[in-house]
mmCIF file with all atom_site columns, C-alpha atoms in Angstrom:
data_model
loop_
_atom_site.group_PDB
_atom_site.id
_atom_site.type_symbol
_atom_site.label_atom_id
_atom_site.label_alt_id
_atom_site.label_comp_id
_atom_site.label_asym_id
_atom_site.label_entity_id
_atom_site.label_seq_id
_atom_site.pdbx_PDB_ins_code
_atom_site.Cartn_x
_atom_site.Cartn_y
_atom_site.Cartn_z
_atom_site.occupancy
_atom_site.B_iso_or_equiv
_atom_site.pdbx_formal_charge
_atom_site.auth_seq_id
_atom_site.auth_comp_id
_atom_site.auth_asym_id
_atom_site.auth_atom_id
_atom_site.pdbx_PDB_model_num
ATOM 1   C CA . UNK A 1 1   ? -5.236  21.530  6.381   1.00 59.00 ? 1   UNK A CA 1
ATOM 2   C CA . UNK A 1 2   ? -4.525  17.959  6.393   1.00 66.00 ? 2   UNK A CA 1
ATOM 3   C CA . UNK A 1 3   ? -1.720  15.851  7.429   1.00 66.00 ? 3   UNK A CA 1
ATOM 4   C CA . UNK A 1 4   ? 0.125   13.779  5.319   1.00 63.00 ? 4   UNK A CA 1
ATOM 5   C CA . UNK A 1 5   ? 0.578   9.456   5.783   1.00 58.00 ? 5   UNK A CA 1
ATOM 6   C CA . UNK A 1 6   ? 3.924   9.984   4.199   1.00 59.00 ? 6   UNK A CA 1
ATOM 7   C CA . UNK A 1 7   ? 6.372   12.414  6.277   1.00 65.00 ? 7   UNK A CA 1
ATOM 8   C CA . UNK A 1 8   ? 3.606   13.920  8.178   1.00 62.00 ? 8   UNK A CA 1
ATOM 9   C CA . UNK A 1 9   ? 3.738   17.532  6.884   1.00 68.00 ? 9   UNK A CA 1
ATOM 10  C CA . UNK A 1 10  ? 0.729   19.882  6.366   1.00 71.00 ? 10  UNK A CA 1
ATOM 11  C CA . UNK A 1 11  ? -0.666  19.956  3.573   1.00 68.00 ? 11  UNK A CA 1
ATOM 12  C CA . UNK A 1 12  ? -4.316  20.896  1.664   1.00 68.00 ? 12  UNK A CA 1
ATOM 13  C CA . UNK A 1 13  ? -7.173  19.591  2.378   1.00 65.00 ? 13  UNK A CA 1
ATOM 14  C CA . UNK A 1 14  ? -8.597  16.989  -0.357  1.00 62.00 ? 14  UNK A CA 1
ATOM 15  C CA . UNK A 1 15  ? -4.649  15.636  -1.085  1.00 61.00 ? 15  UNK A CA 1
ATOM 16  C CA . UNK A 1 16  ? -3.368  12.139  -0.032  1.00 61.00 ? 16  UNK A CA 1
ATOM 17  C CA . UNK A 1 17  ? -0.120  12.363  0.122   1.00 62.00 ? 17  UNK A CA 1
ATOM 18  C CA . UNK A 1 18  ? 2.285   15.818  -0.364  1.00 66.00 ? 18  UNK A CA 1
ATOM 19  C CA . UNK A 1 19  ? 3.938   16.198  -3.651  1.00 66.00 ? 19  UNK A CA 1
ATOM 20  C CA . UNK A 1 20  ? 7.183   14.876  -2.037  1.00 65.00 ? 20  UNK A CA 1
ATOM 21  C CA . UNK A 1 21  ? 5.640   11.461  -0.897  1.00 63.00 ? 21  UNK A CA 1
ATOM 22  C CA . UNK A 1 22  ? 3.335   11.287  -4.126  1.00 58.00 ? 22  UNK A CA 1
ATOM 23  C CA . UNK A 1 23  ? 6.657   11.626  -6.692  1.00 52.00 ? 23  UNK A CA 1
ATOM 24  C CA . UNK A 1 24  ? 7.992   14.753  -8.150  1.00 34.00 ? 24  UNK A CA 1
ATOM 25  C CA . UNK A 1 25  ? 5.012   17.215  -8.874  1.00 33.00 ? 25  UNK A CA 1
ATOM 26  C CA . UNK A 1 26  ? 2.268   14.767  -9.076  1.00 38.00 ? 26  UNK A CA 1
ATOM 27  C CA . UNK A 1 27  ? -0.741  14.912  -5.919  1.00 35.00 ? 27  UNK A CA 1
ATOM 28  C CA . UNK A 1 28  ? -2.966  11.997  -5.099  1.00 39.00 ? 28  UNK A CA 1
ATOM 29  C CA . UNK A 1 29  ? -6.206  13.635  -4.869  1.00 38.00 ? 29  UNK A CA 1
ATOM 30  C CA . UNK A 1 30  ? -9.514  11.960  -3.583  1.00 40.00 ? 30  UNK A CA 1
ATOM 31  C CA . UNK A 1 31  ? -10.985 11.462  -7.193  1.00 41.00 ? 31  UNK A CA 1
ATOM 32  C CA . UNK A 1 32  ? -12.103 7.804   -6.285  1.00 38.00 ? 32  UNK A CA 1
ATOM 33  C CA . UNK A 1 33  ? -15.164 6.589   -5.234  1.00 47.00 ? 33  UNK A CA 1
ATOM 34  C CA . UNK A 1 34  ? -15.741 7.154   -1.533  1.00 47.00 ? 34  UNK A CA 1
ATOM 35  C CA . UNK A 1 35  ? -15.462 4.100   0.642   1.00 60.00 ? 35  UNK A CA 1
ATOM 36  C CA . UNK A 1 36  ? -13.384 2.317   -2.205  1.00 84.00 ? 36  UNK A CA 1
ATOM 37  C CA . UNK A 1 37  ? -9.947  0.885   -0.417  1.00 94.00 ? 37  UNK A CA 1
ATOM 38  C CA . UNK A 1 38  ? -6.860  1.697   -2.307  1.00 95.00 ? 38  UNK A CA 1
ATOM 39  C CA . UNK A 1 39  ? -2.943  1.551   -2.124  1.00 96.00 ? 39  UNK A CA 1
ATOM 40  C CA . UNK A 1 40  ? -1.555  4.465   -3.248  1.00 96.00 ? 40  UNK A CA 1
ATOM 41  C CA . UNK A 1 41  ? 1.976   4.264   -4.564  1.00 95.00 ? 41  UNK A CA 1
ATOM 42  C CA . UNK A 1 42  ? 4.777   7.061   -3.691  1.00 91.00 ? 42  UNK A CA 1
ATOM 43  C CA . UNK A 1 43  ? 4.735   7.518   -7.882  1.00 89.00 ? 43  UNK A CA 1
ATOM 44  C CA . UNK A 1 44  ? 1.192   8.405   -7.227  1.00 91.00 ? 44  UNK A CA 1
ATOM 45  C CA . UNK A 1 45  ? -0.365  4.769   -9.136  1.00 93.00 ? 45  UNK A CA 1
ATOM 46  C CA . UNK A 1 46  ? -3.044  3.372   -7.095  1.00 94.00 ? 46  UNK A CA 1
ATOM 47  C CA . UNK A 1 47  ? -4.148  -0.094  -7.269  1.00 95.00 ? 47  UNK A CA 1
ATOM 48  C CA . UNK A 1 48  ? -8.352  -0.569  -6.033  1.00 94.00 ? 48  UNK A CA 1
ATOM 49  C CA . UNK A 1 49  ? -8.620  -3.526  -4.023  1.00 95.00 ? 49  UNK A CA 1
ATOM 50  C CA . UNK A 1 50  ? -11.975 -5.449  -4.621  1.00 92.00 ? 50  UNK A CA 1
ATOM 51  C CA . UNK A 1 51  ? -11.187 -8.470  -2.763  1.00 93.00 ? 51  UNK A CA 1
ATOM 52  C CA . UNK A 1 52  ? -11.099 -10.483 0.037   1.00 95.00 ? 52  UNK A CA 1
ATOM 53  C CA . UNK A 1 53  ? -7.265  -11.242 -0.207  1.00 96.00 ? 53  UNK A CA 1
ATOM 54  C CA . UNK A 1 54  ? -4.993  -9.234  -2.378  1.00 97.00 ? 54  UNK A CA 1
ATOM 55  C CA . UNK A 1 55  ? -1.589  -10.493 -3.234  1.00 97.00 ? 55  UNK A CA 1
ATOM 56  C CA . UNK A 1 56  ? 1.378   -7.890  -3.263  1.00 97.00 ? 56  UNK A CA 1
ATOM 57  C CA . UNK A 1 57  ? 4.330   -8.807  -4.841  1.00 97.00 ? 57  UNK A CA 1
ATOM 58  C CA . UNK A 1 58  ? 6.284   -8.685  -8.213  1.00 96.00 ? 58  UNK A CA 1
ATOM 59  C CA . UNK A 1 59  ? 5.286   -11.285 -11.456 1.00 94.00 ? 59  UNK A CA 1
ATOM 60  C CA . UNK A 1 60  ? 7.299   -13.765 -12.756 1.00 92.00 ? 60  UNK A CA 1
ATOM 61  C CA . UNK A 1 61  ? 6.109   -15.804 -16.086 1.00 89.00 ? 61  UNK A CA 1
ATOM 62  C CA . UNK A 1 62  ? 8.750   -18.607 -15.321 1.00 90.00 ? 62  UNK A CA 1
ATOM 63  C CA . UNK A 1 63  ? 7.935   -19.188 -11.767 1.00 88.00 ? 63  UNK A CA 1
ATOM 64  C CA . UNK A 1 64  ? 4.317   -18.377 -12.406 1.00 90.00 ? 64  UNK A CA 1
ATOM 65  C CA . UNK A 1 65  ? 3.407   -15.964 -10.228 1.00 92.00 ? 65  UNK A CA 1
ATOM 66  C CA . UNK A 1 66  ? 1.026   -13.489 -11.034 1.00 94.00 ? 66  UNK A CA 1
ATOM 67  C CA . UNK A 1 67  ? 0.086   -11.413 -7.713  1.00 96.00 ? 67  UNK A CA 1
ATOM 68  C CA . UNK A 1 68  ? -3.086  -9.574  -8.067  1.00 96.00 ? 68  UNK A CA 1
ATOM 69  C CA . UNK A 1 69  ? -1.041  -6.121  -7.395  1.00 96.00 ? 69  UNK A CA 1
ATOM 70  C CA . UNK A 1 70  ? 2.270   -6.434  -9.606  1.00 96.00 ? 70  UNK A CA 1
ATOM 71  C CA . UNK A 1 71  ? 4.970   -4.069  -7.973  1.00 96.00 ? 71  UNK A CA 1
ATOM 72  C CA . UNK A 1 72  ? 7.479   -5.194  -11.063 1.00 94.00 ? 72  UNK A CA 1
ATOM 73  C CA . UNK A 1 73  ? 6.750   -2.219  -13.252 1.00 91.00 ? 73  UNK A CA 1
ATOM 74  C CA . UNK A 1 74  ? 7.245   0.180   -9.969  1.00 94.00 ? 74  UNK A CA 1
ATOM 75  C CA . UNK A 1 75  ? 10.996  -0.523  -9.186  1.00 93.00 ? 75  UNK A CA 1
ATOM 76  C CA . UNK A 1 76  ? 9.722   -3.736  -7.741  1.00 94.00 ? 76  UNK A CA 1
ATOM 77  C CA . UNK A 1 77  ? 13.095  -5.820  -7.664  1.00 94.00 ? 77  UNK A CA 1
ATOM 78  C CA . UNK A 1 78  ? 15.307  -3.078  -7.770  1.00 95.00 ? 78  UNK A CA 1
ATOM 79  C CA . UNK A 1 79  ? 13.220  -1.847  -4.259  1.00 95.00 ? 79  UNK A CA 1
ATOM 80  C CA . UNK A 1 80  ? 13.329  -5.365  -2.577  1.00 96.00 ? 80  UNK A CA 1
ATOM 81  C CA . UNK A 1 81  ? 9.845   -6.526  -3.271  1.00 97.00 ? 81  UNK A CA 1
ATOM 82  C CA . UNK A 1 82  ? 9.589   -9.988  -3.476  1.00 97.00 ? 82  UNK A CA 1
ATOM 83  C CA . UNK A 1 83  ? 7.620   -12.151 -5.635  1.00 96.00 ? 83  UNK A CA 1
ATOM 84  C CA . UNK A 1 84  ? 4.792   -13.139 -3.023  1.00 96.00 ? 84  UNK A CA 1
ATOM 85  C CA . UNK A 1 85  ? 5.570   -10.517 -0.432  1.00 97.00 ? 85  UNK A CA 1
ATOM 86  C CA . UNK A 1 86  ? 2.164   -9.663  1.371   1.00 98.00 ? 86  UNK A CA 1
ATOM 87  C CA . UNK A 1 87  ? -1.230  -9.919  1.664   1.00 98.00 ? 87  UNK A CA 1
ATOM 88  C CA . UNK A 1 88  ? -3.856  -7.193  1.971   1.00 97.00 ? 88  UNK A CA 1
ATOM 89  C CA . UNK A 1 89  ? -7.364  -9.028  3.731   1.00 97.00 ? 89  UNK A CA 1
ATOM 90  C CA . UNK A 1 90  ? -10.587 -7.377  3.646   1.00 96.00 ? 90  UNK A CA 1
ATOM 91  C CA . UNK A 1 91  ? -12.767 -9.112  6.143   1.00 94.00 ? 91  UNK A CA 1
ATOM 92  C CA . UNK A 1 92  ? -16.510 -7.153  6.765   1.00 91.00 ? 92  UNK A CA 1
ATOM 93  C CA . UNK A 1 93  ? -15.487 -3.559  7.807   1.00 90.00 ? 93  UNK A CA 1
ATOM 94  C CA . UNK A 1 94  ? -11.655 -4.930  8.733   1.00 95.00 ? 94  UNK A CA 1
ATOM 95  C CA . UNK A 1 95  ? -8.409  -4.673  6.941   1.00 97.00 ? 95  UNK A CA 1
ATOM 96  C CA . UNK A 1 96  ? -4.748  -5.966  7.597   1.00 97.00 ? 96  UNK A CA 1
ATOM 97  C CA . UNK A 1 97  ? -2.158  -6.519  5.987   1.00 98.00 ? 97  UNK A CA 1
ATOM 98  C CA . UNK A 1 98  ? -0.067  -9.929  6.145   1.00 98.00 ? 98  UNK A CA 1
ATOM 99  C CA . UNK A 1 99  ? 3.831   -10.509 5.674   1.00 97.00 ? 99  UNK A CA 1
ATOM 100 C CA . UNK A 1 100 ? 4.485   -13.847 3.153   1.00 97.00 ? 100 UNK A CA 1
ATOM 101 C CA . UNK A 1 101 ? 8.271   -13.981 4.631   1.00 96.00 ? 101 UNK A CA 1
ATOM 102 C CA . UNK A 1 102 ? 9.449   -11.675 2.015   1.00 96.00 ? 102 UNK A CA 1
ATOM 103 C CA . UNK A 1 103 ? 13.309  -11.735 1.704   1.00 95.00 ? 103 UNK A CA 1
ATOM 104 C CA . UNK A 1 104 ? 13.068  -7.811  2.911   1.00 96.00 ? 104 UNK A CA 1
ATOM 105 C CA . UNK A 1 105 ? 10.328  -7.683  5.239   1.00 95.00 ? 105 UNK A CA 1
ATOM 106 C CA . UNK A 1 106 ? 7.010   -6.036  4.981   1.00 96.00 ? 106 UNK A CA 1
ATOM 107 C CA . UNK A 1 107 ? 6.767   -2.772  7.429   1.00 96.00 ? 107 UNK A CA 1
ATOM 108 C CA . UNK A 1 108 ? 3.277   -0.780  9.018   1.00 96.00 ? 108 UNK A CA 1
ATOM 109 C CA . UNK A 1 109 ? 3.783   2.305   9.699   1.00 95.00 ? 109 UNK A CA 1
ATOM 110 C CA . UNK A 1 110 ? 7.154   1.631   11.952  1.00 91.00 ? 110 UNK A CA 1
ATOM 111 C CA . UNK A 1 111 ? 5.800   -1.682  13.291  1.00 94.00 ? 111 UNK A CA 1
ATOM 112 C CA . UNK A 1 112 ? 7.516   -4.804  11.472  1.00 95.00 ? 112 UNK A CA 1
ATOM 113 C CA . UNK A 1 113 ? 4.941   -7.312  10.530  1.00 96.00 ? 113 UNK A CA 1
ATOM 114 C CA . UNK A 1 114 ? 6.310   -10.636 11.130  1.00 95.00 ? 114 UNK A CA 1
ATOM 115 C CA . UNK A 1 115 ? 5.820   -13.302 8.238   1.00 95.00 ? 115 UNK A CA 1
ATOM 116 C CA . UNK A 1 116 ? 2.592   -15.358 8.674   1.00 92.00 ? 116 UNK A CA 1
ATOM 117 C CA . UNK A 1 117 ? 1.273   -12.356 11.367  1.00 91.00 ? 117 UNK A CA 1
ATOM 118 C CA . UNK A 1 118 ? -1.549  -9.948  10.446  1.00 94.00 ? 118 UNK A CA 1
ATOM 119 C CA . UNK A 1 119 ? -1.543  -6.398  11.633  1.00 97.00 ? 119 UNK A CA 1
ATOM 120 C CA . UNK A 1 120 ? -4.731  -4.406  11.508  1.00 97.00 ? 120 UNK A CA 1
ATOM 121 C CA . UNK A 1 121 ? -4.954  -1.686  8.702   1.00 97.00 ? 121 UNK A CA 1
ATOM 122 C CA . UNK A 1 122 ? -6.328  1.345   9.220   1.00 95.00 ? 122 UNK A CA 1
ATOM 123 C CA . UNK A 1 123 ? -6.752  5.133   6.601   1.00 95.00 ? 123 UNK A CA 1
ATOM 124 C CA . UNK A 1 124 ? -4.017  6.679   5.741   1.00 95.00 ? 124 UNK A CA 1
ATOM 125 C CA . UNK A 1 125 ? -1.471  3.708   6.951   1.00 97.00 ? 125 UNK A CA 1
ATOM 126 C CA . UNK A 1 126 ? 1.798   3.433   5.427   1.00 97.00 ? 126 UNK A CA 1
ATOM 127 C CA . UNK A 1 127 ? 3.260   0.266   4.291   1.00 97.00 ? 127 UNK A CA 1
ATOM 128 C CA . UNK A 1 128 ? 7.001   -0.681  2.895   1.00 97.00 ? 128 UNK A CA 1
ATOM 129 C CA . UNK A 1 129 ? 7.231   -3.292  1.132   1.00 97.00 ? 129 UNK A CA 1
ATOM 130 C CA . UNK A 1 130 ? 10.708  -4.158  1.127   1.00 95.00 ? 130 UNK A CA 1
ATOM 131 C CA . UNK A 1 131 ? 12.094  -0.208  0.541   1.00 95.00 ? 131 UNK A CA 1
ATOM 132 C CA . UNK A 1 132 ? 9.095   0.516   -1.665  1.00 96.00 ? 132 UNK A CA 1
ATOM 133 C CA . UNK A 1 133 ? 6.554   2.817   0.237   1.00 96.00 ? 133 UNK A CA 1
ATOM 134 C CA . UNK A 1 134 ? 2.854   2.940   0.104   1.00 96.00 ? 134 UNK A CA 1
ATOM 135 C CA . UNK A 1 135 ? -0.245  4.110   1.470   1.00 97.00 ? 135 UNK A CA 1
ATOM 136 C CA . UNK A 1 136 ? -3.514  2.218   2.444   1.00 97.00 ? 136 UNK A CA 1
ATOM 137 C CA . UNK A 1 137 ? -6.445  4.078   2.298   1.00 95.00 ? 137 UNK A CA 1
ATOM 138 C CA . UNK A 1 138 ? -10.634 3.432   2.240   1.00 89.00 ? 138 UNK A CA 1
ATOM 139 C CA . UNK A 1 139 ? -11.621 6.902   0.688   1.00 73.00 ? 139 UNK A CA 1
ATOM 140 C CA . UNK A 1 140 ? -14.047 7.226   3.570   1.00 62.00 ? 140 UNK A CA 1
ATOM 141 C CA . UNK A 1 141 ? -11.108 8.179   5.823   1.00 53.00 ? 141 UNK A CA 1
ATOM 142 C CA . UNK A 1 142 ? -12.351 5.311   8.064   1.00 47.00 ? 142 UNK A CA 1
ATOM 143 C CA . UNK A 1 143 ? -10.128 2.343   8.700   1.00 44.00 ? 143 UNK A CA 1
ATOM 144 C CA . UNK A 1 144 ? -10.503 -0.781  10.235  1.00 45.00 ? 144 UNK A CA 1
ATOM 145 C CA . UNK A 1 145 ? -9.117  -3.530  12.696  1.00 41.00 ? 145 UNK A CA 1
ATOM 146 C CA . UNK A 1 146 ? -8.897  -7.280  12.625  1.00 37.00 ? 146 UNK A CA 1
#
């Protein structure tokens, strides 16, 4: 048994996140490649991230921003995500995760990250996004620090 990032209720081993925290019936299971970083959405979407810097936020044609993880389709705006809201960084073996003074804040675990500031990322994190919820994870149940 396994504990889950979510709401921190047991749960079998091999599963991200319980059914609760992963949307109505659906389970986040550990199909991808090992040591691949992810965020896992509570809808149970994942988004890989392959770079150094990832942009979180929502697109906007007009205003021509195009983040490289678009939370509009997700309940973006109607969650409080902001256009440019955060910043995932990947640096060697370290991750963290940056707030871009998002209108509704950007939250780790229960620690508020202030806008410009980096916190250190680390497996099985969770991360709000204004009142949209995610999880960070590497696959190789390893975090990191920066």
């Amino acid at each position: 048994m396994n504990i889950c990032p979510g709401c921190e209720k047991e749960m079998e081993d091999g599963v991200e996140l319980c059914p609760e925290c992963a949307g109505e019936e659906e389970r986040v299971t550990e199909e991808c490649p090992k040591d691949e970083a992810m965020l896992v959405l509570e809808d149970g979407q994942s988004f890989s991230l392959t770079r150094e810097t990832t942009t979180l936020g929502r697109s906007d044609p007009l205003e021509g921003v195009d983040p490289d993880v678009d939370l509009a389709v997700h309940g973006g705006y109607e969650r409080g995500v902001s256009r440019r809201h955060a910043l995932i960084h990947h640096e060697g073996e370290n991750w963290s995760l940056e707030d871009l003074g998002s209108t509704n804040g950007t939250v780790l675990n229960r620690d508020k990250v202030s806008p410009g500031g980096r916190l250190p990322l680390s497996e099985g994190d969770v991360i709000h996004l204004g009142h949209l919820k995610a999880v960070f994870t590497t696959g190789s149940g390893t975090g990191g620090t920066s």
